[in-house]
Structures are given as structure tokens and as C-alpha cells.
């Protein structure tokens, strides 16, 4: 019988993704309800030190595949190691973050082990011993509740920022199991030649707790400086509408919306954004929405929790000052 | 270069989502488009063909009217189209979709398979990757820049806070992301020519798959129910002089909304 809840402990350059702690926290609850163990799966080179960061969040066991060939993420090698482990241990469920890596890896693993996958989930429920997932579809304009009734493991990628991280318990220990790495040339067809880092130092949009976003109302690329300043004070990410992206003011990876990123921060501040349906689709699951727009009829005010009708060039710097005072 | 583009017809991005009486997603009155990410894939295929010669074949699974989307791709410049349409496909998931595509594409000649990185309706970003696995091909996912040369492909792929440059031998599966290119509009001439291009319709029987292997009976993941989000209510407009309003907003975010 398939047993155990597994979480993919995604790391890059020795740093664990925040979503890993969210998955462990949620995974722990499910494991307890089922009376099963929670395992973290950790791949990379010289990553054993990360185990002590995983244990306090509830991992009973950490399977570590530590090998030179796993230093850089590659679909082929990671898929091979993980699907071998799944075949050997037959877990009941396996969760990954819905990150660039998770989205690349999860469908490949699911296909290789012959199971289903619910992607980009924002809710998990245990019903009669099976897991039900909630997934936003049509960029959040609707939800689907899914189940994987027979195939095992039940796999899901989970949207970052949805599940709260539980209080770490420093006394918790996890058993460490080193896994032999057997990957060959056939697993290395696609190779990563280079990783280009953007030197922004800002939190990533999909992981950000606060997002300050600008639209066509920003008038030009240079004016995004005032949003950056506000974001700096709040530790926020900076997003953009498609109009701002298509005008070339921001790179497309910062676009929020139906054909951009879907985000669910605690606070989304929309500046000079009209609130077109495609934009709302990407951000309307934000907990609190603030709109700053000079047009009182703008659609964005229909979804905003708080709105200021006015000139963003005047309001945004004032807000930055107020937050500075508050957070000083 | 023989290039296959997988294309899905989706709801227009303007579409308001409503449920039917029996709880399904209603398509009544909704206009349909090519999934925007697949449009980037079509455009990229056409550009590669313009550079290197070859053929672009569009493959789609869908209802009869998905022919419109294929015709549009043909009008953009693709050479021929294949639509797999069958009632038994209803209720399928990403696994069964990839099964059908692999069955059809597996019998074709190709150097490169291009797909969108996700469909804007079910948003699952799985089918292309599953297809790559079924066909035993490498993948480069979420690509914003692509260089194809003899025998290999190099793609710039988006990751958090940067990008990866990945090289793979051909044949390979590549999924397109916004930023890769600007899809062209079909020209009048293109539209006229598209009418004469081959658009083959295939049923499950034609491709040799049992109905039990696809659709609801073959799916690994089933949808139990669909629902709509509670509509967001318009909130408070904060009045007053800009400086006052800013101060009040910060106070409310702290004390009322408790997000700061
Ligand atoms: C297939 C498709 C996919 C799309 N996908 C997306 C998507 O993913 N994301 C997305 O955002 N859009 C998307 N769009 C585009 C969308 O329809 C809108 O065109 C876009 O969101 C508009 O951006 P905007 O609100 O910045 O610009 P506008 O609609 O031009 O609004 C600008 C706003 O700024 C306000 N303003 C101007 N000056 C000031 C000032 N000084 N102070 C305060 N306010 C000011 C104006 O009142 C106005 O409300 C898509 C469209 C299509 C067809």
C-alpha cells in the first residue's frame, strides 16, 4: 500500500525556497491526519547542511541525493533520481512548489511513474482518505476541485504563498537517508549551459507578500523609480500591467495577469492600472487590494478594498513617506 | 526542419466564466481564440521555417470548431493541420491529452515540437512536458529566446530572478513564453491560401486508440466540481487631501486590514 507524504525540498545555490516550508507545514498536518510519515526529498551538490533547516518544520526523514551531477537543476537527472525513489518507496502523495523548477519537473515525473498531477493548487482537503485539490482555472475566474482516485502517488504542485508556515520546532530531528545517484548520459540530453541572474535583489513576484504594480498611468519607464522606492520600504516586489510591459517599460516576467503571472500576495497596490479583466484575473486573489487611479470610474475600484482617487505621482511618494515613518 | 506545433482553442481572455445548470463551465456566447501561448509557438515555428526551410504542421485536439483556430494558424503561414476530435475525449486530463498527441505525433516526422507553456483555460502546464516524456525527447520549458541550428536547439528559459540557457539535441520539445516573439496577423493572401491547405480530421478509431484509454475513463485526475469565486466587493474610497488620504490609507492597512 502506498504510504507517506513527500515534499520536494527545492533549492538553488544551497538556498531552500520559501514554498518548501509552506509544503512541509501543510504536509505535516496531512501526514498526522493519516498517521503517516512526512519525508523531504533533497537533491543537489553539498546540500546535506540543509537538513537541519527542514527538520523543524516537520520532516520525519530527509532523503538526500548529493552529487556533482545534481549541482545544476536539469529535468533529466532530477526526474531520474526522483522517479526511482518513488518506484522504490511508493509514497501516497508527493507535493512540489509551483515554481519554475516544480512546473518543469512535476509533469515529467508524473508521466514517468504513470500518475496524475493537479497543478498550481491553492487548497488541499483530506476526504475519506483521499486528497482533494482546489485549482484556480481561467486565471482565477473559476476553480476546479480535482481528485486522483487510483493512480499513486497523488501528485500536486502547490502555489507559493498560499499555505502558512508553522512555528518551527527546533527540537525536532529528522532521519537522514543518503540516496545513491544513478544518472547516465541518457538522462542528460538537455544541459544547462548557463544561469543568468538578474541583479535586482528583489523578492520574486509569485513569492512576494506585498506587490506594488504600475500600469500605463506610470507614463514611462523612468517613473517606475517611485514604485521601486515604495517597494524598498515595504520589502515588496514590483509588478506591471501588460500595457506597461508592451510599452517596453518593464520586462515581461513582471507582468501580472491572465497572460502574465498569477499572484496572491497579502497586499497588492495597483498604481495607474485601469483594471482590465485580464489584469484582474492575475491578481484578484490578493488578500487586500489598494488602487490609486485618477479616474474615479476605473474598473479597478470595483475590486479594490481601499482606493484613492488621485494623481499617483503625488500619492505614491506620500505613501512611501508614511510607510517609512510607520516602519522606522 | 519539420516542425510540429500543438495548439489548443481556448476562451477569449475577455470571457466571463459562468456555470451551466449541471455545474460545468458554460461556453455559451463565449468567443474562442488560439491559446495565446500557442500563438507564440506558431509564430516561432514560422520564423524558423523562414530561416531554414521545411514544414510547419499544426496539431490540435478539440471540438469541430477548433478547425477555426487551425485555419487561423494556416492563414498565418502553417502548411497543414490535423484535428483530433471525438466525443470519447470528453472528461480527459493532461495525461490522456498527451496520450492522444503522442499517438498521432509519434507516427509523424519531426525535428522540433513547439507548444505554448500553458493553456490559459485549465492552466495546467503539463501536456507538453508529458508529451516530451512519452516521446522520449528532451524539453526546454518556458522559453523567451530560441536558436535552432543543425541538430540542436538553445533556449533561454525563465526562472525566478533570472534565466537559464539550455541546450538540447533535436528532436526536442520547446514551450513558448510571452516575450519570445510578436505573433503576426494573417494577411488577406494568407487567409485565401489557408482555405486550400490540408486540414485532416481524425477520430480515435483513425489513430488506433481505444475509447477506454482516453477521456474520462482514461484520466488519472478527475474534476469533482467547478465553482466561481465570490465576487469581490468594492471597498472604501479614501477621501481628502492627498497627504491626508495617504496617511489614512497607511493607518487602515495597519489597523483594519492588518497587512503591514
Ligand atoms: C489576449 C490578451 C491577454 C492580456 N493579458 C493581460 C495580462 O496578463 N495582464 C494585463 O495587465 N493585461 C492584459 N491584457 C491587456 C488588458 O486588456 C489591458 O489592456 C491592460 O491591462 C491595460 O493596462 P493598464 O491598466 O496599465 O492601462 P490602461 O487601461 O491604459 O489604464 C491606465 C490607467 O492609469 C490611470 N492613470 C493615468 N495617469 C494616471 C496618474 N497620473 N495617476 C493615477 N492614475 C493614472 C488611468 O486613469 C487608467 O485607468 C491582455 C489583453 C489581451 C487581448
PDB file of C-alpha atoms and ligand atoms in Angstrom, chain A residues 139 214-219 240-246 249 255-261 268 270-283 292-301 308-315, chain B residues 11-14 33-34 36-37 39 120 178, ligand 1:
ATOM      1  CA  UNK A 139      -6.566  32.721 -14.219  1.00  0.00           C
ATOM      2  CA  UNK A 214       2.328  50.001 -12.199  1.00  0.00           C
ATOM      3  CA  UNK A 215       0.363  50.385 -15.408  1.00  0.00           C
ATOM      4  CA  UNK A 216       0.103  52.727 -18.350  1.00  0.00           C
ATOM      5  CA  UNK A 217      -0.543  55.521 -15.855  1.00  0.00           C
ATOM      6  CA  UNK A 218       3.173  55.393 -14.966  1.00  0.00           C
ATOM      7  CA  UNK A 219       3.749  57.247 -18.264  1.00  0.00           C
ATOM      8  CA  UNK A 240       3.277  45.692 -14.058  1.00  0.00           C
ATOM      9  CA  UNK A 241       0.240  45.577 -16.285  1.00  0.00           C
ATOM     10  CA  UNK A 242       0.544  44.333 -19.828  1.00  0.00           C
ATOM     11  CA  UNK A 243       0.249  47.879 -21.136  1.00  0.00           C
ATOM     12  CA  UNK A 244       3.425  48.808 -19.248  1.00  0.00           C
ATOM     13  CA  UNK A 245       5.171  45.650 -20.434  1.00  0.00           C
ATOM     14  CA  UNK A 246       4.131  46.033 -24.056  1.00  0.00           C
ATOM     15  CA  UNK A 249       8.848  49.885 -19.620  1.00  0.00           C
ATOM     16  CA  UNK A 255       3.607  41.142 -15.982  1.00  0.00           C
ATOM     17  CA  UNK A 256       0.654  40.287 -13.782  1.00  0.00           C
ATOM     18  CA  UNK A 257      -2.481  38.898 -15.368  1.00  0.00           C
ATOM     19  CA  UNK A 258      -4.037  36.234 -17.496  1.00  0.00           C
ATOM     20  CA  UNK A 259      -1.027  36.043 -19.814  1.00  0.00           C
ATOM     21  CA  UNK A 260       1.388  37.060 -17.092  1.00  0.00           C
ATOM     22  CA  UNK A 261       1.932  35.854 -13.561  1.00  0.00           C
ATOM     23  CA  UNK A 268      -1.421  44.378  -3.916  1.00  0.00           C
ATOM     24  CA  UNK A 270      -2.164  48.936  -8.196  1.00  0.00           C
ATOM     25  CA  UNK A 271      -0.941  52.304  -9.441  1.00  0.00           C
ATOM     26  CA  UNK A 272      -2.214  53.728 -12.717  1.00  0.00           C
ATOM     27  CA  UNK A 273      -3.859  50.454 -13.672  1.00  0.00           C
ATOM     28  CA  UNK A 274      -7.399  50.543 -15.049  1.00  0.00           C
ATOM     29  CA  UNK A 275      -8.392  47.034 -14.005  1.00  0.00           C
ATOM     30  CA  UNK A 276      -8.987  45.247 -17.304  1.00  0.00           C
ATOM     31  CA  UNK A 277     -10.450  41.764 -16.895  1.00  0.00           C
ATOM     32  CA  UNK A 278      -7.136  40.159 -17.958  1.00  0.00           C
ATOM     33  CA  UNK A 279      -5.259  42.076 -15.290  1.00  0.00           C
ATOM     34  CA  UNK A 280      -7.808  41.322 -12.567  1.00  0.00           C
ATOM     35  CA  UNK A 281      -7.606  37.658 -13.488  1.00  0.00           C
ATOM     36  CA  UNK A 282      -3.993  37.555 -12.314  1.00  0.00           C
ATOM     37  CA  UNK A 283      -4.303  39.460  -9.053  1.00  0.00           C
ATOM     38  CA  UNK A 292      -4.503  54.506  -6.894  1.00  0.00           C
ATOM     39  CA  UNK A 293      -6.020  55.941 -10.027  1.00  0.00           C
ATOM     40  CA  UNK A 294      -7.073  59.403 -11.124  1.00  0.00           C
ATOM     41  CA  UNK A 295     -10.195  58.107 -12.831  1.00  0.00           C
ATOM     42  CA  UNK A 296     -12.952  57.534 -10.247  1.00  0.00           C
ATOM     43  CA  UNK A 297     -14.769  55.300 -12.765  1.00  0.00           C
ATOM     44  CA  UNK A 298     -11.791  52.967 -13.242  1.00  0.00           C
ATOM     45  CA  UNK A 299     -12.746  49.314 -13.033  1.00  0.00           C
ATOM     46  CA  UNK A 300     -10.007  48.608 -10.522  1.00  0.00           C
ATOM     47  CA  UNK A 301     -12.046  50.397  -7.840  1.00  0.00           C
ATOM     48  CA  UNK A 308      -7.507  56.733  -3.546  1.00  0.00           C
ATOM     49  CA  UNK A 309      -8.741  58.768  -6.470  1.00  0.00           C
ATOM     50  CA  UNK A 310      -5.852  60.989  -7.448  1.00  0.00           C
ATOM     51  CA  UNK A 311      -2.579  61.514  -9.232  1.00  0.00           C
ATOM     52  CA  UNK A 312      -0.225  58.648  -8.492  1.00  0.00           C
ATOM     53  CA  UNK A 313       2.802  60.914  -8.942  1.00  0.00           C
ATOM     54  CA  UNK A 314       1.606  62.825  -5.950  1.00  0.00           C
ATOM     55  CA  UNK A 315       0.151  59.961  -3.867  1.00  0.00           C
TER      56      UNK A 315
ATOM     57  CA  UNK B  11     -11.904  31.001 -24.408  1.00  0.00           C
ATOM     58  CA  UNK B  12     -11.165  34.591 -25.273  1.00  0.00           C
ATOM     59  CA  UNK B  13      -9.327  36.310 -22.421  1.00  0.00           C
ATOM     60  CA  UNK B  14     -12.284  38.699 -22.070  1.00  0.00           C
ATOM     61  CA  UNK B  33      -9.216  32.165 -29.764  1.00  0.00           C
ATOM     62  CA  UNK B  34      -5.938  30.308 -30.197  1.00  0.00           C
ATOM     63  CA  UNK B  36      -2.144  33.000 -26.674  1.00  0.00           C
ATOM     64  CA  UNK B  37       0.942  30.979 -25.686  1.00  0.00           C
ATOM     65  CA  UNK B  39       0.247  31.604 -30.882  1.00  0.00           C
ATOM     66  CA  UNK B 120      -4.949  29.967 -20.304  1.00  0.00           C
ATOM     67  CA  UNK B 178       5.411  35.665 -23.801  1.00  0.00           C
TER      68      UNK B 178
HETATM   69  C1  LIG C   1      -5.051  38.150 -25.082  1.00  0.00           C
HETATM   70  C2  LIG C   1      -4.862  39.244 -24.082  1.00  0.00           C
HETATM   71  C3  LIG C   1      -4.155  38.981 -22.913  1.00  0.00           C
HETATM   72  C4  LIG C   1      -3.937  40.001 -21.972  1.00  0.00           C
HETATM   73  N1  LIG C   1      -3.249  39.708 -20.831  1.00  0.00           N
HETATM   74  C5  LIG C   1      -3.037  40.691 -19.922  1.00  0.00           C
HETATM   75  C6  LIG C   1      -2.314  40.434 -18.717  1.00  0.00           C
HETATM   76  O1  LIG C   1      -1.843  39.337 -18.471  1.00  0.00           O
HETATM   77  N2  LIG C   1      -2.124  41.454 -17.855  1.00  0.00           N
HETATM   78  C7  LIG C   1      -2.609  42.717 -18.075  1.00  0.00           C
HETATM   79  O2  LIG C   1      -2.391  43.608 -17.234  1.00  0.00           O
HETATM   80  N3  LIG C   1      -3.304  42.976 -19.185  1.00  0.00           N
HETATM   81  C8  LIG C   1      -3.518  42.003 -20.126  1.00  0.00           C
HETATM   82  N4  LIG C   1      -4.167  42.299 -21.269  1.00  0.00           N
HETATM   83  C9  LIG C   1      -4.420  43.719 -21.593  1.00  0.00           C
HETATM   84  C10 LIG C   1      -5.614  44.315 -20.906  1.00  0.00           C
HETATM   85  O3  LIG C   1      -6.748  44.073 -21.712  1.00  0.00           O
HETATM   86  C11 LIG C   1      -5.411  45.833 -20.745  1.00  0.00           C
HETATM   87  O4  LIG C   1      -5.141  46.420 -21.997  1.00  0.00           O
HETATM   88  C12 LIG C   1      -4.282  46.229 -19.798  1.00  0.00           C
HETATM   89  O5  LIG C   1      -4.381  45.534 -18.594  1.00  0.00           O
HETATM   90  C13 LIG C   1      -4.340  47.721 -19.535  1.00  0.00           C
HETATM   91  O6  LIG C   1      -3.244  48.114 -18.763  1.00  0.00           O
HETATM   92  P1  LIG C   1      -3.317  49.417 -17.859  1.00  0.00           P
HETATM   93  O7  LIG C   1      -4.411  49.258 -16.884  1.00  0.00           O
HETATM   94  O8  LIG C   1      -1.950  49.634 -17.319  1.00  0.00           O
HETATM   95  O9  LIG C   1      -3.582  50.571 -18.918  1.00  0.00           O
HETATM   96  P2  LIG C   1      -4.879  51.423 -19.179  1.00  0.00           P
HETATM   97  O10 LIG C   1      -6.065  50.592 -19.358  1.00  0.00           O
HETATM   98  O11 LIG C   1      -4.493  52.378 -20.247  1.00  0.00           O
HETATM   99  O12 LIG C   1      -5.079  52.196 -17.824  1.00  0.00           O
HETATM  100  C14 LIG C   1      -4.224  53.184 -17.336  1.00  0.00           C
HETATM  101  C15 LIG C   1      -4.875  53.747 -16.091  1.00  0.00           C
HETATM  102  O13 LIG C   1      -3.980  54.673 -15.489  1.00  0.00           O
HETATM  103  C16 LIG C   1      -4.743  55.741 -14.968  1.00  0.00           C
HETATM  104  N5  LIG C   1      -3.835  56.900 -14.873  1.00  0.00           N
HETATM  105  C17 LIG C   1      -3.225  57.569 -15.869  1.00  0.00           C
HETATM  106  N6  LIG C   1      -2.435  58.551 -15.378  1.00  0.00           N
HETATM  107  C18 LIG C   1      -2.543  58.492 -14.041  1.00  0.00           C
HETATM  108  C19 LIG C   1      -1.982  59.241 -12.965  1.00  0.00           C
HETATM  109  N7  LIG C   1      -1.123  60.247 -13.187  1.00  0.00           N
HETATM  110  N8  LIG C   1      -2.321  58.916 -11.695  1.00  0.00           N
HETATM  111  C20 LIG C   1      -3.198  57.914 -11.462  1.00  0.00           C
HETATM  112  N9  LIG C   1      -3.767  57.180 -12.433  1.00  0.00           N
HETATM  113  C21 LIG C   1      -3.446  57.448 -13.708  1.00  0.00           C
HETATM  114  C22 LIG C   1      -5.857  55.929 -15.944  1.00  0.00           C
HETATM  115  O14 LIG C   1      -6.958  56.549 -15.311  1.00  0.00           O
HETATM  116  C23 LIG C   1      -6.175  54.487 -16.354  1.00  0.00           C
HETATM  117  O15 LIG C   1      -7.178  53.930 -15.530  1.00  0.00           O
HETATM  118  C24 LIG C   1      -4.435  41.300 -22.215  1.00  0.00           C
HETATM  119  C25 LIG C   1      -5.157  41.556 -23.378  1.00  0.00           C
HETATM  120  C26 LIG C   1      -5.386  40.550 -24.293  1.00  0.00           C
HETATM  121  C27 LIG C   1      -6.176  40.864 -25.515  1.00  0.00           C
END
